[in-house]
Amino acid sequence: MYDHPHAPSFDEFLAGWEMDLYRDPVYCGVFAGIVLGYLGVFVVLRRTVFLTAAVSQAAGLGVALAFFAQIHLAIEVPPMLGAALLALALSALLALPLQRMLISREALLAICYLLAWAAAVLVGSRIRQESHDISSILFGSAVLVSRSDLWTLLILGGVSLSAFLLLHRGMAFAIFDREAALVQQLPVRAIEFGAGVLTALCVAVATRALGVLPVFAFSVLPGVAALMLLERLRAVLLLAAAIGALSGGAGYLLAFFQDLPVGASQASVAAAFFVLAWMLRRLGR
Amino acid sequence: MSETLIECRGLQVGHGGRAILPPIDLEIGRGQLWVIMGRNGNGKTTLFRTLLGLLPAVGGRLTHAPGLSLAYVPQRAQLDPIYPALAREVVAMGLLRGRSFLRAGRGESRFIAEALERVGAAELSDRPFRELSEGQKQRVLLARTLLSRPQLALLDEPTSAMDEVAERQALSHLDWLRREHGTSVLIVSHHIGLMRELAERAVLLDASCGEVEVGAIAQVVGSRLFAHNYGPPAPLLAQAAATEARG
């Protein structure tokens, strides 16, 4: 492996860990990997992979609007609240019956993604924060994770995982055979809406803390990898959560020791797990 | 007269507010076996989905008996091909109704095993559903229907991927469900010879001619609309008799 001339040693890492320099970003990466890896299985099975990308962009726009309101309108809006509100607004929009508008869900997701992206860049250009990279203000950086972001993710992630465990059987039926579940009078639309809102909130909060790239990677790659390897939903969910956790933690260490961008390293580790799963699947046949 | 489970009066079915068939009158009673016939693209699935409440009616009246419990087996192409579940887990979905999914599913394994055994699929119990052949998948879905013990089971071409022996067995299971539990069965099928043996009543749809025939199976098979769609009934019945003799 390429040895970076200024790469820090393991002792330096331990010293920094003792000084509480790296704990929050590592914990945040690991926990976001667990939560998004788990929820991502349902995202993949429901064929709404692009949803997490669109929600990430909407969350970024929410952060930008919060800063804009603070700087130009003197209205105090916490950035995390801005991210959550825009993510929820997007989820509500996607829950509308779209058949009569002759727009597919996939096309609407793409439209929302593009609009949110463009608007975040435009609003971001009006925020004067010369000392910071604007993209890390809008989307987080996975390096500087605040304690409040970590706690928000822990609480929201814990609530979401508990809710998904409670709804597990109903969600599984609704995904496998939606119409039969409707016929057997399961509250399919309520389950889908609740799951969509919780997923959107988790994505928004994780995006604010870590950035778009690792969040999108955690929401897709662990789920796809686990689905290739295992034949039972519960086992798939556990493996996806484990892959997400390893990607978050190992990705941070890779970035630290090789002096690489953290988000890209976490996404790359998740991608390596996907490749490994693909190879194992091929070998198993 | 048997208890009515579904009543349609001048029911019009279609998409986007446009009816694709003329108004339909029918009453599905308890313990009856109905077959819906028609060539591809003639509105069978649209009628089916309307009766299930999955599509809004374009016009007329559709009444379900209060508290009517339904089960549905969709066409095989509608199921998710990557969903990870064992065959017995798919069968267990038959036990879920309303908010019962919030409770833990303890003590279900015996009923699931019985349902799989009844359709001759006991050996499939621990096999991944997504790796089964299409015919095996249909047997598992049939076990799910048996387990749910509905008042009315609606099955959309549930035996289309089965061989002749498996199909005959599957239909005999549905007949058992009807006789033992009074379950009514509404089935979409192209196997008219076999259906003529089992079904009492039929609906024949022809969207291209804008005609519908509803009534006793013999009446529908003997109708001008049937001859227009499938040719004279005699060869079909002879074919069914030959199949019976071979079996």
Short mmCIF file of C-alpha atoms in Angstrom, two decimals:
data_model
loop_
_atom_site.label_atom_id
_atom_site.label_comp_id
_atom_site.label_asym_id
_atom_site.label_seq_id
_atom_site.Cartn_x
_atom_site.Cartn_y
_atom_site.Cartn_z
CA MET A 1 0.00 0.00 0.00
CA TYR A 2 1.15 3.52 -0.76
CA ASP A 3 2.94 4.90 2.33
CA HIS A 4 2.09 8.54 2.80
CA PRO A 5 5.19 10.52 3.92
CA HIS A 6 3.21 12.36 6.61
CA ALA A 7 0.99 9.48 7.66
CA PRO A 8 0.54 9.43 11.44
CA SER A 9 1.57 6.41 13.49
CA PHE A 10 -0.69 4.16 15.56
CA ASP A 11 0.74 5.70 18.75
CA GLU A 12 -0.29 9.11 17.53
CA PHE A 13 -3.78 7.80 16.91
CA LEU A 14 -3.96 6.31 20.42
CA ALA A 15 -2.72 9.56 21.92
CA GLY A 16 -5.38 11.48 20.02
CA TRP A 17 -8.01 8.93 21.06
CA GLU A 18 -7.02 9.41 24.73
CA MET A 19 -7.37 13.14 24.24
CA ASP A 20 -10.90 12.61 22.89
CA LEU A 21 -9.99 13.97 19.45
CA TYR A 22 -11.29 11.15 17.28
CA ARG A 23 -13.92 9.44 19.39
CA ASP A 24 -16.99 11.35 18.23
CA PRO A 25 -16.33 10.98 14.50
CA VAL A 26 -15.49 7.27 14.89
CA TYR A 27 -18.56 6.59 17.04
CA CYS A 28 -20.67 8.60 14.63
CA GLY A 29 -19.34 6.68 11.61
CA VAL A 30 -19.90 3.32 13.29
CA PHE A 31 -23.40 4.12 14.56
CA ALA A 32 -24.47 5.71 11.26
CA GLY A 33 -23.18 2.55 9.55
CA ILE A 34 -25.29 0.35 11.83
CA VAL A 35 -28.49 2.38 11.44
CA LEU A 36 -28.20 3.11 7.72
CA GLY A 37 -26.95 -0.40 6.94
CA TYR A 38 -30.06 -1.83 8.65
CA LEU A 39 -32.55 0.65 7.17
CA GLY A 40 -30.76 0.40 3.81
CA VAL A 41 -31.89 -3.22 3.38
CA PHE A 42 -35.49 -1.97 3.21
CA VAL A 43 -34.44 0.88 0.93
CA VAL A 44 -32.85 -1.62 -1.47
CA LEU A 45 -35.77 -4.06 -1.27
CA ARG A 46 -38.30 -1.27 -1.87
CA ARG A 47 -36.33 -0.11 -4.94
CA THR A 48 -35.97 3.40 -3.48
CA VAL A 49 -32.19 3.56 -3.48
CA PHE A 50 -32.19 7.01 -5.03
CA LEU A 51 -34.40 8.22 -2.16
CA THR A 52 -31.44 8.51 0.21
CA ALA A 53 -29.50 10.60 -2.30
CA ALA A 54 -32.47 12.94 -2.79
CA VAL A 55 -33.08 13.19 0.97
CA SER A 56 -29.37 13.94 1.55
CA GLN A 57 -29.55 16.81 -0.91
CA ALA A 58 -32.81 18.08 0.62
CA ALA A 59 -31.15 17.97 4.06
CA GLY A 60 -28.23 19.98 2.66
CA LEU A 61 -30.67 22.57 1.33
CA GLY A 62 -32.34 22.68 4.76
CA VAL A 63 -28.98 23.41 6.40
CA ALA A 64 -28.23 26.10 3.82
CA LEU A 65 -31.61 27.74 4.41
CA ALA A 66 -31.04 27.65 8.17
CA PHE A 67 -27.71 29.46 7.76
CA PHE A 68 -29.27 31.89 5.30
CA ALA A 69 -32.08 32.70 7.74
CA GLN A 70 -29.55 33.18 10.52
CA ILE A 71 -27.19 35.44 8.54
CA HIS A 72 -29.54 37.47 6.36
CA LEU A 73 -32.85 37.41 8.21
CA ALA A 74 -31.59 37.25 11.81
CA ILE A 75 -33.85 34.23 12.47
CA GLU A 76 -32.25 31.54 14.61
CA VAL A 77 -32.93 28.12 13.09
CA PRO A 78 -30.77 25.16 14.17
CA PRO A 79 -29.19 23.64 11.01
CA MET A 80 -30.22 20.14 12.11
CA LEU A 81 -33.86 21.32 12.29
CA GLY A 82 -33.58 22.78 8.80
CA ALA A 83 -32.19 19.47 7.53
CA ALA A 84 -34.96 17.46 9.22
CA LEU A 85 -37.76 19.74 7.95
CA LEU A 86 -36.64 19.59 4.34
CA ALA A 87 -36.12 15.81 4.53
CA LEU A 88 -39.65 15.40 5.93
CA ALA A 89 -41.09 17.69 3.26
CA LEU A 90 -39.51 15.52 0.58
CA SER A 91 -40.88 12.35 2.19
CA ALA A 92 -44.37 13.86 2.30
CA LEU A 93 -44.11 14.84 -1.36
CA LEU A 94 -43.09 11.33 -2.32
CA ALA A 95 -46.00 9.83 -0.37
CA LEU A 96 -48.51 11.60 -2.66
CA PRO A 97 -50.36 9.45 -5.20
CA LEU A 98 -48.50 10.22 -8.40
CA GLN A 99 -50.21 7.95 -10.90
CA ARG A 100 -52.59 10.66 -12.14
CA MET A 101 -49.69 13.05 -12.79
CA LEU A 102 -48.06 10.46 -15.06
CA ILE A 103 -44.73 10.96 -13.28
CA SER A 104 -42.89 7.88 -12.10
CA ARG A 105 -41.52 7.85 -8.57
CA GLU A 106 -38.02 7.46 -9.97
CA ALA A 107 -38.39 10.57 -12.16
CA LEU A 108 -39.79 12.58 -9.24
CA LEU A 109 -36.85 11.52 -7.08
CA ALA A 110 -34.45 12.69 -9.77
CA ILE A 111 -36.27 16.04 -10.08
CA CYS A 112 -36.19 16.56 -6.29
CA TYR A 113 -32.52 15.60 -6.20
CA LEU A 114 -31.58 18.08 -8.93
CA LEU A 115 -33.69 20.92 -7.54
CA ALA A 116 -32.37 20.44 -4.00
CA TRP A 117 -28.79 20.24 -5.24
CA ALA A 118 -29.08 23.39 -7.36
CA ALA A 119 -30.91 25.30 -4.62
CA ALA A 120 -28.35 24.26 -1.96
CA VAL A 121 -25.50 25.52 -4.13
CA LEU A 122 -27.31 28.80 -4.89
CA VAL A 123 -28.29 29.46 -1.28
CA GLY A 124 -24.83 28.31 -0.15
CA SER A 125 -23.19 30.91 -2.39
CA ARG A 126 -24.99 33.62 -0.41
CA ILE A 127 -23.63 32.39 2.93
CA ARG A 128 -20.47 34.23 3.86
CA GLN A 129 -18.29 31.77 5.73
CA GLU A 130 -14.90 32.26 4.08
CA SER A 131 -13.06 30.31 6.72
CA HIS A 132 -14.95 27.11 6.01
CA ASP A 133 -15.47 24.89 3.04
CA ILE A 134 -19.11 25.51 2.14
CA SER A 135 -19.81 21.87 1.31
CA SER A 136 -18.74 20.72 4.76
CA ILE A 137 -21.03 23.36 6.31
CA LEU A 138 -23.95 22.09 4.25
CA PHE A 139 -23.26 18.38 4.27
CA GLY A 140 -20.86 17.67 7.13
CA SER A 141 -17.35 16.31 6.77
CA ALA A 142 -17.11 13.14 8.91
CA VAL A 143 -14.02 14.69 10.55
CA LEU A 144 -15.46 17.41 12.73
CA VAL A 145 -18.52 15.79 14.27
CA SER A 146 -20.11 17.79 17.05
CA ARG A 147 -21.23 16.10 20.26
CA SER A 148 -24.81 17.28 19.66
CA ASP A 149 -24.83 15.73 16.15
CA LEU A 150 -23.64 12.45 17.65
CA TRP A 151 -26.33 12.46 20.34
CA THR A 152 -29.04 13.35 17.85
CA LEU A 153 -27.98 10.46 15.65
CA LEU A 154 -27.82 8.06 18.63
CA ILE A 155 -31.30 8.95 19.84
CA LEU A 156 -32.96 9.07 16.42
CA GLY A 157 -31.14 5.94 15.26
CA GLY A 158 -32.17 4.07 18.42
CA VAL A 159 -35.81 5.10 18.01
CA SER A 160 -35.76 4.13 14.32
CA LEU A 161 -34.21 0.71 14.92
CA SER A 162 -36.76 0.01 17.69
CA ALA A 163 -39.64 1.02 15.43
CA PHE A 164 -38.35 -1.10 12.56
CA LEU A 165 -38.00 -4.10 14.89
CA LEU A 166 -41.61 -3.60 16.01
CA LEU A 167 -42.90 -3.28 12.44
CA HIS A 168 -40.62 -6.00 11.06
CA ARG A 169 -43.23 -8.64 10.14
CA GLY A 170 -45.65 -6.16 8.63
CA MET A 171 -42.93 -4.42 6.64
CA ALA A 172 -41.56 -7.72 5.40
CA PHE A 173 -45.00 -8.78 4.12
CA ALA A 174 -45.67 -5.35 2.58
CA ILE A 175 -42.37 -5.45 0.69
CA PHE A 176 -42.62 -9.06 -0.45
CA ASP A 177 -46.23 -8.96 -1.62
CA ARG A 178 -47.71 -5.49 -1.15
CA GLU A 179 -51.11 -6.24 -2.65
CA ALA A 180 -51.66 -9.41 -0.63
CA ALA A 181 -50.73 -7.43 2.50
CA LEU A 182 -53.30 -4.75 1.58
CA VAL A 183 -55.93 -7.43 0.96
CA GLN A 184 -55.21 -8.91 4.40
CA GLN A 185 -55.87 -5.43 5.80
CA LEU A 186 -52.39 -4.63 7.04
CA PRO A 187 -51.94 -0.85 7.39
CA VAL A 188 -49.45 -0.88 4.51
CA ARG A 189 -49.58 2.83 3.69
CA ALA A 190 -49.08 3.82 7.34
CA ILE A 191 -46.16 1.40 7.65
CA GLU A 192 -44.57 2.74 4.46
CA PHE A 193 -45.07 6.35 5.50
CA GLY A 194 -43.66 5.76 9.00
CA ALA A 195 -40.67 3.87 7.64
CA GLY A 196 -40.10 6.57 5.02
CA VAL A 197 -40.19 9.39 7.59
CA LEU A 198 -37.79 7.61 9.97
CA THR A 199 -35.41 6.77 7.11
CA ALA A 200 -35.51 10.37 5.87
CA LEU A 201 -34.79 11.74 9.34
CA CYS A 202 -31.88 9.35 9.89
CA VAL A 203 -30.45 10.19 6.48
CA ALA A 204 -30.84 13.93 7.16
CA VAL A 205 -29.14 13.76 10.55
CA ALA A 206 -26.36 11.46 9.31
CA THR A 207 -25.81 13.67 6.26
CA ARG A 208 -25.39 16.72 8.48
CA ALA A 209 -22.81 14.83 10.56
CA LEU A 210 -20.92 12.78 7.95
CA GLY A 211 -21.66 14.09 4.48
CA VAL A 212 -23.59 12.86 1.44
CA LEU A 213 -21.09 10.31 0.16
CA PRO A 214 -20.75 7.99 3.19
CA VAL A 215 -24.47 8.27 3.98
CA PHE A 216 -25.47 7.24 0.47
CA ALA A 217 -22.86 4.46 0.55
CA PHE A 218 -24.04 3.12 3.95
CA SER A 219 -27.66 3.18 2.76
CA VAL A 220 -27.01 1.07 -0.31
CA LEU A 221 -23.83 -1.03 -0.29
CA PRO A 222 -24.15 -3.01 2.99
CA GLY A 223 -27.75 -3.92 2.15
CA VAL A 224 -26.89 -5.06 -1.38
CA ALA A 225 -23.88 -7.06 -0.11
CA ALA A 226 -25.88 -8.79 2.64
CA LEU A 227 -28.75 -9.59 0.26
CA MET A 228 -26.29 -11.39 -2.01
CA LEU A 229 -25.03 -13.63 0.78
CA LEU A 230 -27.92 -14.59 3.06
CA GLU A 231 -31.37 -16.07 2.62
CA ARG A 232 -33.29 -14.78 5.64
CA LEU A 233 -34.32 -11.19 6.20
CA ARG A 234 -33.31 -11.04 9.86
CA ALA A 235 -29.83 -12.37 9.07
CA VAL A 236 -29.54 -9.94 6.14
CA LEU A 237 -30.42 -7.03 8.42
CA LEU A 238 -27.83 -8.02 11.03
CA LEU A 239 -25.09 -8.54 8.44
CA ALA A 240 -25.88 -5.22 6.73
CA ALA A 241 -25.68 -3.43 10.08
CA ALA A 242 -22.34 -5.13 10.81
CA ILE A 243 -20.94 -4.19 7.37
CA GLY A 244 -22.14 -0.62 7.90
CA ALA A 245 -20.45 -0.45 11.31
CA LEU A 246 -17.18 -1.87 9.96
CA SER A 247 -17.26 0.49 7.00
CA GLY A 248 -17.77 3.50 9.29
CA GLY A 249 -14.99 2.50 11.71
CA ALA A 250 -12.46 1.00 9.33
CA GLY A 251 -13.07 3.78 6.81
CA TYR A 252 -12.14 6.35 9.42
CA LEU A 253 -8.93 4.47 10.34
CA LEU A 254 -8.00 4.09 6.67
CA ALA A 255 -8.45 7.83 6.17
CA PHE A 256 -6.44 8.61 9.32
CA PHE A 257 -3.44 6.42 8.55
CA GLN A 258 -3.33 7.11 4.80
CA ASP A 259 -4.29 10.78 5.06
CA LEU A 260 -7.35 10.36 2.85
CA PRO A 261 -10.78 12.06 2.88
CA VAL A 262 -12.87 10.34 5.56
CA GLY A 263 -16.21 10.11 3.73
CA ALA A 264 -14.63 8.70 0.59
CA SER A 265 -12.65 6.16 2.64
CA GLN A 266 -15.79 4.99 4.44
CA ALA A 267 -17.63 4.67 1.12
CA SER A 268 -14.66 2.75 -0.34
CA VAL A 269 -14.59 0.26 2.53
CA ALA A 270 -18.33 -0.31 2.09
CA ALA A 271 -17.70 -0.82 -1.63
CA ALA A 272 -14.93 -3.32 -0.81
CA PHE A 273 -17.44 -5.33 1.25
CA PHE A 274 -19.80 -5.29 -1.71
CA VAL A 275 -17.05 -6.64 -4.00
CA LEU A 276 -16.16 -9.29 -1.41
CA ALA A 277 -19.81 -10.36 -1.15
CA TRP A 278 -20.09 -10.52 -4.94
CA MET A 279 -16.99 -12.73 -5.11
CA LEU A 280 -18.26 -15.00 -2.33
CA ARG A 281 -21.57 -15.31 -4.12
CA ARG A 282 -19.79 -16.24 -7.34
CA LEU A 283 -17.61 -18.79 -5.51
CA GLY A 284 -20.64 -20.29 -3.77
CA ARG A 285 -22.31 -21.16 -7.08
CA MET B 1 -79.58 -19.22 -0.92
CA SER B 2 -76.00 -19.01 0.30
CA GLU B 3 -74.65 -16.09 2.28
CA THR B 4 -73.41 -13.37 -0.09
CA LEU B 5 -69.80 -12.31 0.36
CA ILE B 6 -69.44 -9.92 -2.58
CA GLU B 7 -72.25 -8.26 -4.51
CA CYS B 8 -71.74 -6.24 -7.68
CA ARG B 9 -74.52 -4.25 -9.28
CA GLY B 10 -73.68 -2.55 -12.54
CA LEU B 11 -70.01 -2.64 -11.56
CA GLN B 12 -67.75 -0.93 -14.08
CA VAL B 13 -64.04 -1.53 -13.96
CA GLY B 14 -61.22 0.28 -15.71
CA HIS B 15 -58.38 2.75 -15.34
CA GLY B 16 -58.29 6.51 -14.99
CA GLY B 17 -62.09 6.78 -14.85
CA ARG B 18 -62.52 4.94 -18.17
CA ALA B 19 -64.46 1.67 -18.11
CA ILE B 20 -62.96 -1.16 -20.14
CA LEU B 21 -65.89 -3.56 -19.75
CA PRO B 22 -69.68 -3.22 -19.72
CA PRO B 23 -71.43 -3.12 -16.30
CA ILE B 24 -71.23 -6.44 -14.41
CA ASP B 25 -73.77 -7.94 -12.02
CA LEU B 26 -72.65 -10.82 -9.85
CA GLU B 27 -73.06 -12.27 -6.38
CA ILE B 28 -70.39 -14.49 -4.86
CA GLY B 29 -71.87 -16.73 -2.22
CA ARG B 30 -70.23 -18.67 0.60
CA GLY B 31 -68.48 -21.86 -0.49
CA GLN B 32 -68.75 -21.18 -4.22
CA LEU B 33 -65.95 -21.66 -6.73
CA TRP B 34 -65.92 -19.12 -9.55
CA VAL B 35 -63.60 -18.96 -12.50
CA ILE B 36 -62.79 -15.78 -14.40
CA MET B 37 -61.99 -16.43 -18.03
CA GLY B 38 -60.91 -14.31 -20.93
CA ARG B 39 -58.02 -13.99 -23.30
CA ASN B 40 -54.97 -11.90 -22.42
CA GLY B 41 -55.59 -8.17 -22.04
CA ASN B 42 -59.36 -8.52 -21.63
CA GLY B 43 -59.69 -7.12 -18.13
CA LYS B 44 -59.43 -10.19 -15.90
CA THR B 45 -56.80 -8.73 -13.59
CA THR B 46 -58.54 -5.32 -13.59
CA LEU B 47 -61.81 -6.94 -12.46
CA PHE B 48 -59.91 -8.98 -9.90
CA ARG B 49 -58.13 -5.97 -8.44
CA THR B 50 -61.38 -4.02 -8.31
CA LEU B 51 -63.12 -6.83 -6.42
CA LEU B 52 -60.19 -6.87 -3.98
CA GLY B 53 -60.48 -3.14 -3.37
CA LEU B 54 -57.04 -2.47 -4.87
CA LEU B 55 -58.49 -0.43 -7.74
CA PRO B 56 -61.45 1.97 -7.40
CA ALA B 57 -64.57 1.03 -9.37
CA VAL B 58 -65.30 3.33 -12.31
CA GLY B 59 -69.03 3.02 -11.72
CA GLY B 60 -71.79 0.91 -10.21
CA ARG B 61 -71.85 -0.67 -6.77
CA LEU B 62 -69.48 -3.14 -5.11
CA THR B 63 -70.42 -4.40 -1.65
CA HIS B 64 -68.30 -6.62 0.58
CA ALA B 65 -69.98 -8.52 3.43
CA PRO B 66 -69.12 -6.83 6.76
CA GLY B 67 -65.80 -8.10 8.15
CA LEU B 68 -65.09 -10.12 5.02
CA SER B 69 -61.64 -11.73 5.23
CA LEU B 70 -59.82 -12.06 1.93
CA ALA B 71 -56.64 -13.72 0.71
CA TYR B 72 -54.92 -13.01 -2.55
CA VAL B 73 -52.40 -14.88 -4.64
CA PRO B 74 -51.02 -12.56 -7.32
CA GLN B 75 -49.58 -13.57 -10.66
CA ARG B 76 -46.11 -14.97 -10.08
CA ALA B 77 -44.37 -12.14 -11.96
CA GLN B 78 -45.57 -9.65 -9.33
CA LEU B 79 -43.46 -11.09 -6.52
CA ASP B 80 -40.07 -9.67 -5.59
CA PRO B 81 -37.40 -11.99 -7.04
CA ILE B 82 -34.65 -10.92 -4.59
CA TYR B 83 -36.61 -10.91 -1.32
CA PRO B 84 -34.78 -13.12 1.23
CA ALA B 85 -37.15 -15.54 2.95
CA LEU B 86 -37.50 -19.25 3.51
CA ALA B 87 -40.59 -20.94 2.10
CA ARG B 88 -42.05 -21.36 5.61
CA GLU B 89 -41.63 -17.64 6.29
CA VAL B 90 -43.65 -16.86 3.17
CA VAL B 91 -46.36 -19.27 4.32
CA ALA B 92 -46.39 -17.60 7.76
CA MET B 93 -47.48 -14.35 6.09
CA GLY B 94 -50.88 -15.99 5.67
CA LEU B 95 -51.41 -15.63 9.41
CA LEU B 96 -51.00 -11.85 9.37
CA ARG B 97 -54.20 -9.85 9.29
CA GLY B 98 -54.80 -6.25 10.33
CA ARG B 99 -52.41 -5.29 13.13
CA SER B 100 -51.58 -8.86 14.15
CA PHE B 101 -48.04 -8.35 12.77
CA LEU B 102 -47.24 -6.37 15.92
CA ARG B 103 -47.44 -9.56 17.99
CA ALA B 104 -44.63 -12.10 18.07
CA GLY B 105 -45.44 -15.17 15.99
CA ARG B 106 -45.06 -17.92 18.57
CA GLY B 107 -46.58 -21.39 18.15
CA GLU B 108 -47.14 -20.95 14.44
CA SER B 109 -44.69 -23.55 13.15
CA ARG B 110 -47.09 -26.51 13.45
CA PHE B 111 -49.78 -24.79 11.37
CA ILE B 112 -47.22 -23.72 8.79
CA ALA B 113 -45.89 -27.27 8.49
CA GLU B 114 -49.45 -28.62 8.10
CA ALA B 115 -50.23 -26.14 5.32
CA LEU B 116 -47.03 -27.02 3.45
CA GLU B 117 -47.71 -30.70 3.87
CA ARG B 118 -51.23 -30.34 2.54
CA VAL B 119 -49.95 -28.89 -0.76
CA GLY B 120 -47.19 -31.52 -0.97
CA ALA B 121 -44.42 -29.03 -0.28
CA ALA B 122 -43.22 -30.10 3.17
CA GLU B 123 -39.70 -30.64 1.85
CA LEU B 124 -39.55 -27.01 0.68
CA SER B 125 -40.03 -25.58 4.17
CA ASP B 126 -36.41 -24.53 4.77
CA ARG B 127 -35.54 -23.74 1.17
CA PRO B 128 -35.02 -20.08 0.12
CA PHE B 129 -38.18 -18.96 -1.67
CA ARG B 130 -36.25 -17.06 -4.33
CA GLU B 131 -34.43 -20.23 -5.39
CA LEU B 132 -37.56 -22.34 -5.90
CA SER B 133 -38.92 -23.16 -9.33
CA GLU B 134 -42.01 -21.23 -10.39
CA GLY B 135 -44.24 -24.23 -9.81
CA GLN B 136 -42.80 -24.73 -6.30
CA LYS B 137 -43.35 -21.04 -5.53
CA GLN B 138 -46.98 -21.37 -6.53
CA ARG B 139 -47.40 -24.32 -4.19
CA VAL B 140 -45.90 -22.30 -1.33
CA LEU B 141 -48.27 -19.41 -2.06
CA LEU B 142 -51.15 -21.85 -2.12
CA ALA B 143 -50.07 -23.06 1.34
CA ARG B 144 -50.11 -19.42 2.48
CA THR B 145 -53.69 -19.14 1.25
CA LEU B 146 -54.73 -22.36 3.01
CA LEU B 147 -53.14 -21.13 6.24
CA SER B 148 -54.93 -17.79 6.19
CA ARG B 149 -58.35 -19.56 6.10
CA PRO B 150 -60.09 -16.64 4.41
CA GLN B 151 -63.80 -16.40 3.68
CA LEU B 152 -62.91 -15.60 0.08
CA ALA B 153 -59.66 -16.52 -1.69
CA LEU B 154 -58.83 -14.76 -4.96
CA LEU B 155 -56.13 -16.41 -7.04
CA ASP B 156 -54.72 -14.92 -10.24
CA GLU B 157 -53.48 -17.79 -12.42
CA PRO B 158 -52.18 -19.70 -9.39
CA THR B 159 -51.27 -22.85 -11.32
CA SER B 160 -49.86 -21.37 -14.52
CA ALA B 161 -46.33 -22.73 -13.86
CA MET B 162 -47.38 -26.15 -12.53
CA ASP B 163 -47.34 -29.41 -14.38
CA GLU B 164 -50.65 -31.14 -14.93
CA VAL B 165 -50.43 -33.39 -11.87
CA ALA B 166 -49.43 -30.56 -9.55
CA GLU B 167 -52.17 -28.38 -10.98
CA ARG B 168 -54.84 -30.99 -10.39
CA GLN B 169 -53.56 -31.45 -6.81
CA ALA B 170 -53.51 -27.70 -6.19
CA LEU B 171 -57.06 -27.28 -7.37
CA SER B 172 -58.17 -30.21 -5.24
CA HIS B 173 -56.65 -28.39 -2.21
CA LEU B 174 -58.74 -25.36 -3.02
CA ASP B 175 -61.76 -27.61 -3.32
CA TRP B 176 -60.89 -29.04 0.11
CA LEU B 177 -60.70 -25.53 1.55
CA ARG B 178 -64.13 -24.83 0.12
CA ARG B 179 -65.72 -28.03 1.42
CA GLU B 180 -64.07 -28.07 4.86
CA HIS B 181 -64.11 -24.39 5.71
CA GLY B 182 -66.78 -22.95 3.43
CA THR B 183 -64.19 -20.73 1.76
CA SER B 184 -65.30 -19.22 -1.52
CA VAL B 185 -62.74 -19.27 -4.30
CA LEU B 186 -62.44 -16.92 -7.24
CA ILE B 187 -59.79 -18.01 -9.67
CA VAL B 188 -58.37 -16.63 -12.91
CA SER B 189 -57.47 -19.54 -15.14
CA HIS B 190 -56.93 -20.43 -18.77
CA HIS B 191 -57.39 -24.15 -18.10
CA ILE B 192 -60.99 -24.32 -19.07
CA GLY B 193 -61.33 -28.08 -19.22
CA LEU B 194 -60.16 -28.51 -15.64
CA MET B 195 -62.12 -25.53 -14.41
CA ARG B 196 -65.27 -26.91 -15.93
CA GLU B 197 -64.94 -29.91 -13.61
CA LEU B 198 -64.48 -27.87 -10.44
CA ALA B 199 -66.07 -24.46 -10.82
CA GLU B 200 -69.77 -23.87 -10.47
CA ARG B 201 -69.89 -20.41 -11.95
CA ALA B 202 -67.90 -18.37 -14.39
CA VAL B 203 -67.32 -14.87 -15.65
CA LEU B 204 -66.13 -14.53 -19.24
CA LEU B 205 -64.67 -11.16 -20.19
CA ASP B 206 -64.07 -9.74 -23.64
CA ALA B 207 -62.95 -6.12 -23.55
CA SER B 208 -62.38 -5.96 -27.31
CA CYS B 209 -66.05 -6.83 -28.02
CA GLY B 210 -67.25 -4.99 -24.91
CA GLU B 211 -69.15 -8.05 -23.69
CA VAL B 212 -69.34 -10.00 -20.43
CA GLU B 213 -71.01 -13.34 -19.74
CA VAL B 214 -71.82 -14.27 -16.14
CA GLY B 215 -73.56 -17.44 -14.98
CA ALA B 216 -73.31 -21.16 -14.37
CA ILE B 217 -70.17 -22.64 -15.94
CA ALA B 218 -72.10 -24.76 -18.44
CA GLN B 219 -74.09 -21.74 -19.55
CA VAL B 220 -70.94 -19.62 -20.01
CA VAL B 221 -69.03 -22.35 -21.84
CA GLY B 222 -72.01 -22.86 -24.13
CA SER B 223 -72.38 -19.16 -24.90
CA ARG B 224 -71.76 -17.40 -28.20
CA LEU B 225 -69.11 -15.20 -26.50
CA PHE B 226 -67.20 -18.29 -25.39
CA ALA B 227 -67.25 -19.70 -28.92
CA HIS B 228 -66.07 -16.33 -30.23
CA ASN B 229 -63.07 -16.37 -27.85
CA TYR B 230 -62.12 -20.02 -27.64
CA GLY B 231 -63.86 -21.77 -30.50
CA PRO B 232 -66.65 -24.33 -30.07
CA PRO B 233 -66.63 -25.93 -26.61
CA ALA B 234 -66.74 -29.53 -27.81
CA PRO B 235 -63.04 -29.93 -28.69
CA LEU B 236 -62.06 -28.43 -25.36
CA LEU B 237 -64.27 -30.82 -23.47
CA ALA B 238 -62.98 -33.73 -25.51
CA GLN B 239 -59.45 -32.60 -24.70
CA ALA B 240 -60.33 -32.45 -21.00
CA ALA B 241 -61.84 -35.94 -21.18
CA ALA B 242 -58.69 -37.27 -22.89
CA THR B 243 -56.54 -35.72 -20.19
CA GLU B 244 -58.75 -37.30 -17.55
CA ALA B 245 -58.41 -40.70 -19.21
CA ARG B 246 -54.62 -40.37 -19.37
CA GLY B 247 -54.45 -39.26 -15.72
#
